[in-house]
Amino acid sequence: MKHIIIIGGGAAGFFCASNLDETKYNITILEQNSDVLQKVKISGGGRCNVTHACFDPRELVQFYPRGNKELLSVFTKFQPGDTMEWFDQRNVPLKIENDNRTFPESNSSQTIINTFLNETQKKNVIVKTKCTVKEIEKQDNKYLIRTTSGDFEADYIVYTTGSSPKSLKIIENLGHKIVNLVPSLFTFNIKDELLTALPGTSFENAGISIPKLKTEESGPLLITHWGLSGPAVLKISAWEAISLARLQYNFEIEVNFISTPVDEAEEAFQNFKQSNPKKTIGQSKIFDITNRFWQKILDISKVDLNKQVANISGKEMQTILENLCKKKFQVTGKSTFKDEFVTAGGVDLKEINFKNMSSKLLPNFYIAGEVLNIDAVTGGFNFQACWSEGWLIAQDLNTL
């Protein structure tokens, strides 16, 4: 029987193993950590954001800053609906939340991990943990894999190591080109008097732009102890990952906290002023923001909280609206988003055959997961790429 060695016991590696035909192959997974599926475990705050309920491949690829063109054919063959069916067939019902993120009904990532462990046990897959690959040698029709636990021989390699620099070096030594790694999905570090003392304050829909890059994004926004986070920030950090690395995470952003153009906000202000002239500005609920944030806006706009709305001057109104709709901040660094860090960069996509995820340079060698120069915004998309790629590899090997 031929031997498949899967290097990397993460999402892509385990999904591939779980779909392989064990009557045709001996299958071994090599994992350098003491536990497999570590990212699956911590994903979604321990609930595991398995996928995203977006069932049109053309729409789905829009969530991938890198890899969107290449993944179109992949998702045509295996997409989130197929993922949901796969788990359903194994008695793991998934649920779609309001924002279309999809989780196991159990709300526990352990359910997903156990499913993979059961599937691979049924197929007699050997899983070796604490086994670090040091190098791979091409030998005639086989590969010799040197590890900290001895040498292994493989007829086929499935390379799903994630994006550690060591694993990229190994594959680079085999001739693959590596696109430099940069972080994707991070929050912005900002020191500004408007944000201090307000961590935890959130905005349902805010607009963010980076004038220097002529780019903008909108979505929920959150003030943190370090600056700004939330989907709007994470999305713009993913799409602009390479440009922001070039700027060394030092750049200016403009935030519209109420996602409303200044002229519309001014109209709302004027209308409120006419209907509530005697109210104090500090107690006025003109926009959909928290009282604490509103009072902080008035504070930095140097407007007396006890002033009656009728007495707010045109100049004061303009200052308030500038701070609400066009507030400029200097970003002076980044923080990784929780434990779910994602990187842009990895194996150059031109060297991969996306019909089956095989290497165009190395025979009988498949590559999937985060080791590729593919990444997505948050919401279950990075896992979906892993499931789809792992499935394609298994189908290809099963038909050989």
Coordinates of C-alpha atoms in Angstrom, one line a residue:
M1 CA 0.0 0.0 0.0
K2 CA 1.2 3.5 -0.8
H3 CA 2.0 5.9 2.0
I4 CA 0.5 9.4 2.3
I5 CA 2.2 11.6 4.9
I6 CA 0.3 14.7 5.9
I7 CA 2.6 17.3 7.4
G8 CA 0.6 19.5 9.8
G9 CA -2.2 18.4 12.0
G10 CA -4.5 21.4 11.6
A11 CA -7.8 22.1 9.8
A12 CA -6.7 21.4 6.2
G13 CA -4.6 18.3 7.1
F14 CA -7.3 16.7 9.2
F15 CA -10.1 17.4 6.7
C16 CA -8.0 15.9 4.0
A17 CA -7.3 12.8 6.1
S18 CA -10.9 12.5 7.1
N19 CA -11.9 12.2 3.4
L20 CA -9.2 9.9 2.2
D21 CA -9.9 6.3 1.1
E22 CA -8.1 4.2 3.8
T23 CA -8.4 1.0 1.7
K24 CA -5.9 2.5 -0.8
Y25 CA -3.4 4.2 1.5
N26 CA -1.5 4.1 4.8
I27 CA -2.0 7.6 6.2
T28 CA 0.2 9.4 8.8
I29 CA -0.2 12.9 10.2
L30 CA 2.9 14.6 11.6
E31 CA 2.3 17.5 14.0
Q32 CA 5.0 19.4 15.7
N33 CA 2.9 20.5 18.7
S34 CA 1.7 18.3 21.5
D35 CA -1.9 18.8 20.5
V36 CA -3.5 18.7 17.0
L37 CA -6.1 21.2 15.7
Q38 CA -5.0 24.0 18.0
K39 CA -6.5 26.8 15.9
V40 CA -9.8 24.9 15.6
K41 CA -9.8 24.8 19.4
I42 CA -9.5 28.5 20.0
S43 CA -11.5 29.7 17.0
G44 CA -14.6 31.8 17.7
G45 CA -13.8 32.1 21.4
G46 CA -13.7 28.3 21.8
R47 CA -17.0 27.8 19.8
C48 CA -15.3 27.2 16.4
N49 CA -16.5 29.4 13.6
V50 CA -16.7 26.4 11.2
T51 CA -17.7 28.3 8.1
H52 CA -19.9 31.2 6.7
A53 CA -23.4 30.8 5.2
C54 CA -22.5 32.2 1.8
F55 CA -23.4 29.6 -0.8
D56 CA -22.5 31.4 -4.0
P57 CA -18.8 30.9 -4.9
R58 CA -18.6 34.2 -6.7
E59 CA -19.8 36.0 -3.7
L60 CA -17.7 33.9 -1.3
V61 CA -14.4 34.8 -3.0
Q62 CA -15.0 38.5 -2.3
F63 CA -14.0 37.8 1.4
Y64 CA -10.5 36.7 0.4
P65 CA -8.0 39.6 0.0
R66 CA -5.5 37.1 -1.4
G67 CA -6.5 34.0 -3.3
N68 CA -9.9 35.2 -4.5
K69 CA -9.3 34.4 -8.2
E70 CA -7.8 31.0 -7.5
L71 CA -10.4 29.9 -5.0
L72 CA -13.4 30.4 -7.4
S73 CA -12.8 27.0 -9.0
V74 CA -12.2 25.4 -5.6
F75 CA -15.4 26.6 -4.1
T76 CA -17.3 25.6 -7.2
K77 CA -16.5 22.0 -6.2
F78 CA -16.8 22.3 -2.4
Q79 CA -18.4 25.3 -0.7
P80 CA -20.0 26.1 2.8
G81 CA -23.2 24.1 1.9
D82 CA -21.0 21.0 1.4
T83 CA -19.2 21.6 4.6
M84 CA -22.5 21.8 6.5
E85 CA -23.7 18.6 4.9
W86 CA -20.4 16.9 5.7
F87 CA -20.8 17.6 9.4
D88 CA -24.5 16.9 9.3
Q89 CA -23.8 13.4 7.9
R90 CA -21.6 12.8 10.9
N91 CA -24.4 13.9 13.4
V92 CA -22.8 17.3 14.1
P93 CA -25.5 19.9 13.4
L94 CA -24.3 23.4 12.6
K95 CA -26.3 26.6 13.2
I96 CA -26.2 29.9 11.2
E97 CA -26.1 33.0 13.4
N98 CA -27.5 36.4 12.4
D99 CA -24.3 37.6 10.8
N100 CA -24.1 34.3 8.8
R101 CA -21.2 32.9 10.8
T102 CA -21.8 29.2 11.3
F103 CA -21.0 27.3 14.5
P104 CA -21.7 23.8 15.9
E105 CA -25.0 23.7 17.8
S106 CA -23.0 22.5 20.8
N107 CA -21.2 25.9 20.9
S108 CA -18.0 24.0 21.5
S109 CA -15.0 23.6 19.3
Q110 CA -14.3 20.2 21.0
T111 CA -17.3 18.8 19.0
I112 CA -15.5 19.6 15.8
I113 CA -12.2 18.3 17.1
N114 CA -13.8 15.0 18.2
T115 CA -15.4 14.6 14.8
F116 CA -12.0 14.7 13.1
L117 CA -10.4 12.4 15.7
N118 CA -13.2 9.9 15.2
E119 CA -13.0 10.0 11.5
T120 CA -9.3 9.6 11.4
Q121 CA -9.4 6.8 14.0
K122 CA -11.9 4.9 11.9
K123 CA -9.5 5.2 9.0
N124 CA -6.6 4.0 11.1
V125 CA -4.7 7.2 10.5
I126 CA -1.5 7.4 12.5
V127 CA -1.2 10.7 14.3
K128 CA 2.3 11.6 15.6
T129 CA 2.5 14.7 17.8
K130 CA 5.7 16.4 19.0
C131 CA 7.2 15.5 15.7
T132 CA 8.9 18.4 14.0
V133 CA 9.9 18.1 10.3
K134 CA 13.5 19.2 9.8
E135 CA 13.8 18.7 6.0
I136 CA 12.3 16.9 3.1
E137 CA 14.4 15.1 0.4
K138 CA 13.2 14.1 -3.0
Q139 CA 14.3 10.5 -3.8
D140 CA 13.4 8.9 -7.1
N141 CA 9.6 8.4 -6.8
K142 CA 9.5 8.9 -3.1
Y143 CA 10.2 11.6 -0.4
L144 CA 12.3 11.2 2.7
I145 CA 11.1 13.2 5.6
R146 CA 13.6 13.9 8.3
T147 CA 12.0 14.7 11.7
T148 CA 12.9 14.9 15.4
S149 CA 11.2 11.5 15.7
G150 CA 13.2 9.8 13.0
D151 CA 12.9 9.5 9.2
F152 CA 9.7 8.7 7.3
E153 CA 9.2 7.7 3.7
A154 CA 6.2 8.9 1.7
D155 CA 4.8 8.2 -1.8
Y156 CA 2.7 11.3 -1.5
I157 CA 3.0 14.4 0.7
V158 CA 0.2 16.7 1.8
Y159 CA 1.8 19.9 3.1
T160 CA -0.6 21.7 5.5
T161 CA 1.8 23.2 8.1
G162 CA 0.3 26.6 8.5
S163 CA 2.5 29.7 8.0
S164 CA 5.4 29.2 10.4
P165 CA 8.7 30.6 8.9
K166 CA 10.4 27.2 9.4
S167 CA 7.8 25.3 7.4
L168 CA 8.1 27.9 4.6
K169 CA 11.9 27.5 4.6
I170 CA 11.5 23.7 4.1
I171 CA 9.2 24.1 1.1
E172 CA 11.4 27.0 -0.3
N173 CA 14.4 24.6 -0.2
L174 CA 12.4 22.2 -2.4
G175 CA 12.1 25.0 -5.0
H176 CA 8.9 26.8 -4.2
K177 CA 8.8 30.6 -4.2
I178 CA 7.6 32.2 -1.0
V179 CA 5.7 35.5 -0.9
N180 CA 6.9 37.4 2.3
L181 CA 4.7 37.0 5.3
V182 CA 2.9 39.9 6.8
P183 CA 0.2 40.0 9.5
S184 CA -3.4 40.2 8.4
L185 CA -6.4 40.8 10.7
F186 CA -5.1 43.1 13.4
T187 CA -6.4 46.0 15.5
F188 CA -5.1 49.5 15.5
N189 CA -3.1 51.0 18.3
I190 CA -4.1 54.6 18.9
K191 CA -3.5 57.0 21.7
D192 CA -6.1 59.8 21.6
E193 CA -8.1 61.6 24.3
L194 CA -11.4 60.7 22.6
L195 CA -10.8 57.0 23.1
T196 CA -9.2 57.0 26.6
A197 CA -11.6 55.9 29.4
L198 CA -14.1 54.5 26.9
P199 CA -12.9 50.9 26.2
G200 CA -15.9 48.6 25.5
T201 CA -17.9 51.4 23.7
S202 CA -19.2 50.0 20.4
F203 CA -20.8 51.4 17.3
E204 CA -23.1 49.3 15.2
N205 CA -21.9 50.8 11.9
A206 CA -19.0 53.1 11.5
G207 CA -16.9 54.1 8.5
I208 CA -13.1 54.0 8.4
S209 CA -10.9 55.3 5.7
I210 CA -7.1 55.4 5.2
P211 CA -6.6 58.5 3.1
K212 CA -3.1 57.7 2.1
L213 CA -4.2 54.4 0.6
K214 CA -7.5 55.8 -0.8
T215 CA -9.4 52.9 0.8
E216 CA -12.4 52.7 3.1
E217 CA -14.4 50.1 4.9
S218 CA -17.5 50.0 7.1
G219 CA -19.0 47.8 9.8
P220 CA -19.2 47.4 13.6
L221 CA -16.4 49.3 15.5
L222 CA -15.2 48.8 19.0
I223 CA -13.0 51.1 21.3
T224 CA -10.4 49.0 23.2
H225 CA -7.8 49.8 25.8
W226 CA -5.3 50.0 22.9
G227 CA -7.3 51.9 20.3
L228 CA -9.8 50.6 17.8
S229 CA -11.0 47.1 16.8
G230 CA -14.1 45.4 15.5
P231 CA -15.0 44.1 12.0
A232 CA -14.5 47.4 10.3
V233 CA -10.9 47.6 11.4
L234 CA -10.2 43.9 10.9
K235 CA -11.5 44.0 7.3
I236 CA -9.5 47.0 6.3
S237 CA -6.4 45.5 8.0
A238 CA -6.8 42.3 5.9
W239 CA -7.4 44.1 2.6
E240 CA -4.5 46.5 3.2
A241 CA -2.2 44.0 5.0
I242 CA 0.7 44.5 2.6
S243 CA 0.4 48.3 2.3
L244 CA 0.1 48.7 6.1
A245 CA 3.3 46.6 6.6
R246 CA 5.1 48.9 4.2
L247 CA 3.9 51.9 6.2
Q248 CA 5.3 50.1 9.3
Y249 CA 1.8 50.4 10.9
N250 CA 2.2 54.2 11.2
F251 CA -0.6 56.0 9.3
E252 CA -3.6 58.3 9.6
I253 CA -7.2 57.1 9.6
E254 CA -10.4 59.0 9.4
V255 CA -13.4 57.6 11.3
N256 CA -17.1 58.3 10.8
F257 CA -18.6 57.0 14.1
I258 CA -22.2 57.3 12.9
S259 CA -21.6 56.2 9.2
T260 CA -23.5 59.3 8.1
P261 CA -22.3 62.0 5.7
V262 CA -21.6 65.4 7.5
D263 CA -24.4 67.2 5.6
E264 CA -27.0 64.6 6.6
A265 CA -25.8 64.7 10.2
E266 CA -26.0 68.5 10.2
E267 CA -29.6 68.3 9.0
A268 CA -30.5 65.9 11.8
F269 CA -28.8 68.3 14.3
Q270 CA -30.7 71.3 12.9
N271 CA -34.0 69.4 13.1
F272 CA -33.3 68.4 16.7
K273 CA -32.3 72.0 17.5
Q274 CA -35.7 73.3 16.2
S275 CA -37.8 70.7 18.0
N276 CA -35.9 70.7 21.4
P277 CA -34.5 74.2 21.8
K278 CA -34.6 74.1 25.6
K279 CA -32.8 70.8 26.1
T280 CA -29.2 70.8 27.3
I281 CA -26.8 69.6 24.7
G282 CA -25.3 67.1 27.2
Q283 CA -28.6 65.3 27.6
S284 CA -29.6 65.4 23.9
K285 CA -29.9 62.1 22.1
I286 CA -29.4 63.3 18.5
F287 CA -27.4 60.3 17.2
D288 CA -27.3 56.6 17.9
I289 CA -24.3 56.6 20.2
T290 CA -23.8 56.1 24.0
N291 CA -24.3 59.1 26.3
R292 CA -20.7 58.7 27.6
F293 CA -19.3 58.8 24.0
W294 CA -21.5 61.8 23.2
Q295 CA -20.4 63.7 26.3
K296 CA -16.7 62.9 25.4
I297 CA -17.3 64.3 21.9
L298 CA -18.7 67.5 23.4
D299 CA -15.8 67.6 25.8
I300 CA -13.1 67.5 23.1
S301 CA -15.2 69.9 21.0
K302 CA -15.0 72.3 24.0
V303 CA -18.8 72.6 24.2
D304 CA -20.4 73.2 27.6
L305 CA -22.7 70.1 28.4
N306 CA -25.2 72.4 30.2
K307 CA -25.7 74.8 27.2
Q308 CA -29.2 74.7 25.7
V309 CA -29.4 73.3 22.2
A310 CA -30.8 76.6 20.9
N311 CA -27.6 78.4 21.9
I312 CA -25.2 76.0 20.1
S313 CA -23.4 78.2 17.6
G314 CA -22.8 77.2 14.0
K315 CA -19.1 76.9 14.7
E316 CA -19.7 74.6 17.7
M317 CA -22.0 72.4 15.6
Q318 CA -19.3 72.1 12.9
T319 CA -16.7 71.1 15.5
I320 CA -19.0 68.5 17.0
L321 CA -19.9 67.1 13.5
E322 CA -16.2 67.0 12.5
N323 CA -15.3 64.9 15.6
L324 CA -18.3 62.6 15.0
C325 CA -18.1 62.1 11.2
K326 CA -14.5 63.0 10.2
K327 CA -12.3 62.3 13.2
K328 CA -8.7 61.8 12.3
F329 CA -6.5 59.5 14.4
Q330 CA -2.8 58.6 14.1
V331 CA -2.3 54.8 14.2
T332 CA 1.0 53.9 15.8
G333 CA 1.1 50.1 15.7
K334 CA -1.0 47.0 15.7
S335 CA -2.2 44.3 18.1
T336 CA -2.9 40.8 16.9
F337 CA -6.6 39.9 16.9
K338 CA -7.2 37.6 19.9
D339 CA -5.4 34.3 19.2
E340 CA -6.8 33.9 15.7
F341 CA -3.9 35.6 14.0
V342 CA -3.8 35.2 10.2
T343 CA -0.9 35.9 7.9
A344 CA -0.8 37.1 4.3
G345 CA 2.0 35.6 2.3
G346 CA 3.2 32.0 1.8
V347 CA 3.7 29.7 -1.1
D348 CA 3.2 31.6 -4.4
L349 CA -0.2 30.7 -5.9
K350 CA 1.2 30.6 -9.5
E351 CA 3.0 27.4 -8.5
I352 CA -0.2 25.5 -7.5
N353 CA -2.7 23.6 -9.6
F354 CA -6.0 24.6 -8.2
K355 CA -7.9 21.7 -9.8
N356 CA -6.4 19.5 -7.1
M357 CA -4.1 21.6 -5.0
S358 CA -1.0 19.8 -6.3
S359 CA 2.4 21.5 -6.6
K360 CA 3.3 22.4 -10.2
L361 CA 7.0 21.9 -9.3
L362 CA 7.0 18.7 -7.2
P363 CA 5.4 15.4 -8.2
N364 CA 2.9 13.8 -5.8
F365 CA 3.1 16.8 -3.5
Y366 CA 0.0 18.7 -2.4
I367 CA -0.2 22.0 -0.5
A368 CA -3.2 23.5 1.4
G369 CA -4.2 25.8 4.2
E370 CA -2.4 28.8 5.6
V371 CA 1.0 27.9 4.1
L372 CA -0.4 29.2 0.8
N373 CA -0.6 32.9 0.1
I374 CA -4.3 32.9 0.8
D375 CA -6.1 34.7 3.6
A376 CA -9.6 36.0 4.4
V377 CA -11.4 38.3 6.7
T378 CA -12.9 36.9 9.9
G379 CA -16.2 35.0 9.9
G380 CA -15.2 31.3 9.1
F381 CA -13.7 32.0 5.7
N382 CA -10.2 30.9 6.5
F383 CA -11.5 27.5 7.7
Q384 CA -13.7 27.2 4.6
A385 CA -10.6 27.5 2.4
C386 CA -8.9 24.7 4.4
W387 CA -11.9 22.4 4.2
S388 CA -12.4 22.9 0.4
E389 CA -8.7 22.5 -0.3
G390 CA -8.3 19.5 1.9
W391 CA -11.4 17.9 0.3
L392 CA -10.0 18.5 -3.3
I393 CA -6.7 16.8 -2.4
A394 CA -8.5 13.8 -0.9
Q395 CA -10.7 13.4 -4.0
D396 CA -7.7 13.6 -6.3
L397 CA -5.8 11.0 -4.3
N398 CA -8.8 8.7 -4.0
T399 CA -9.1 8.6 -7.8
L400 CA -5.4 7.7 -8.5

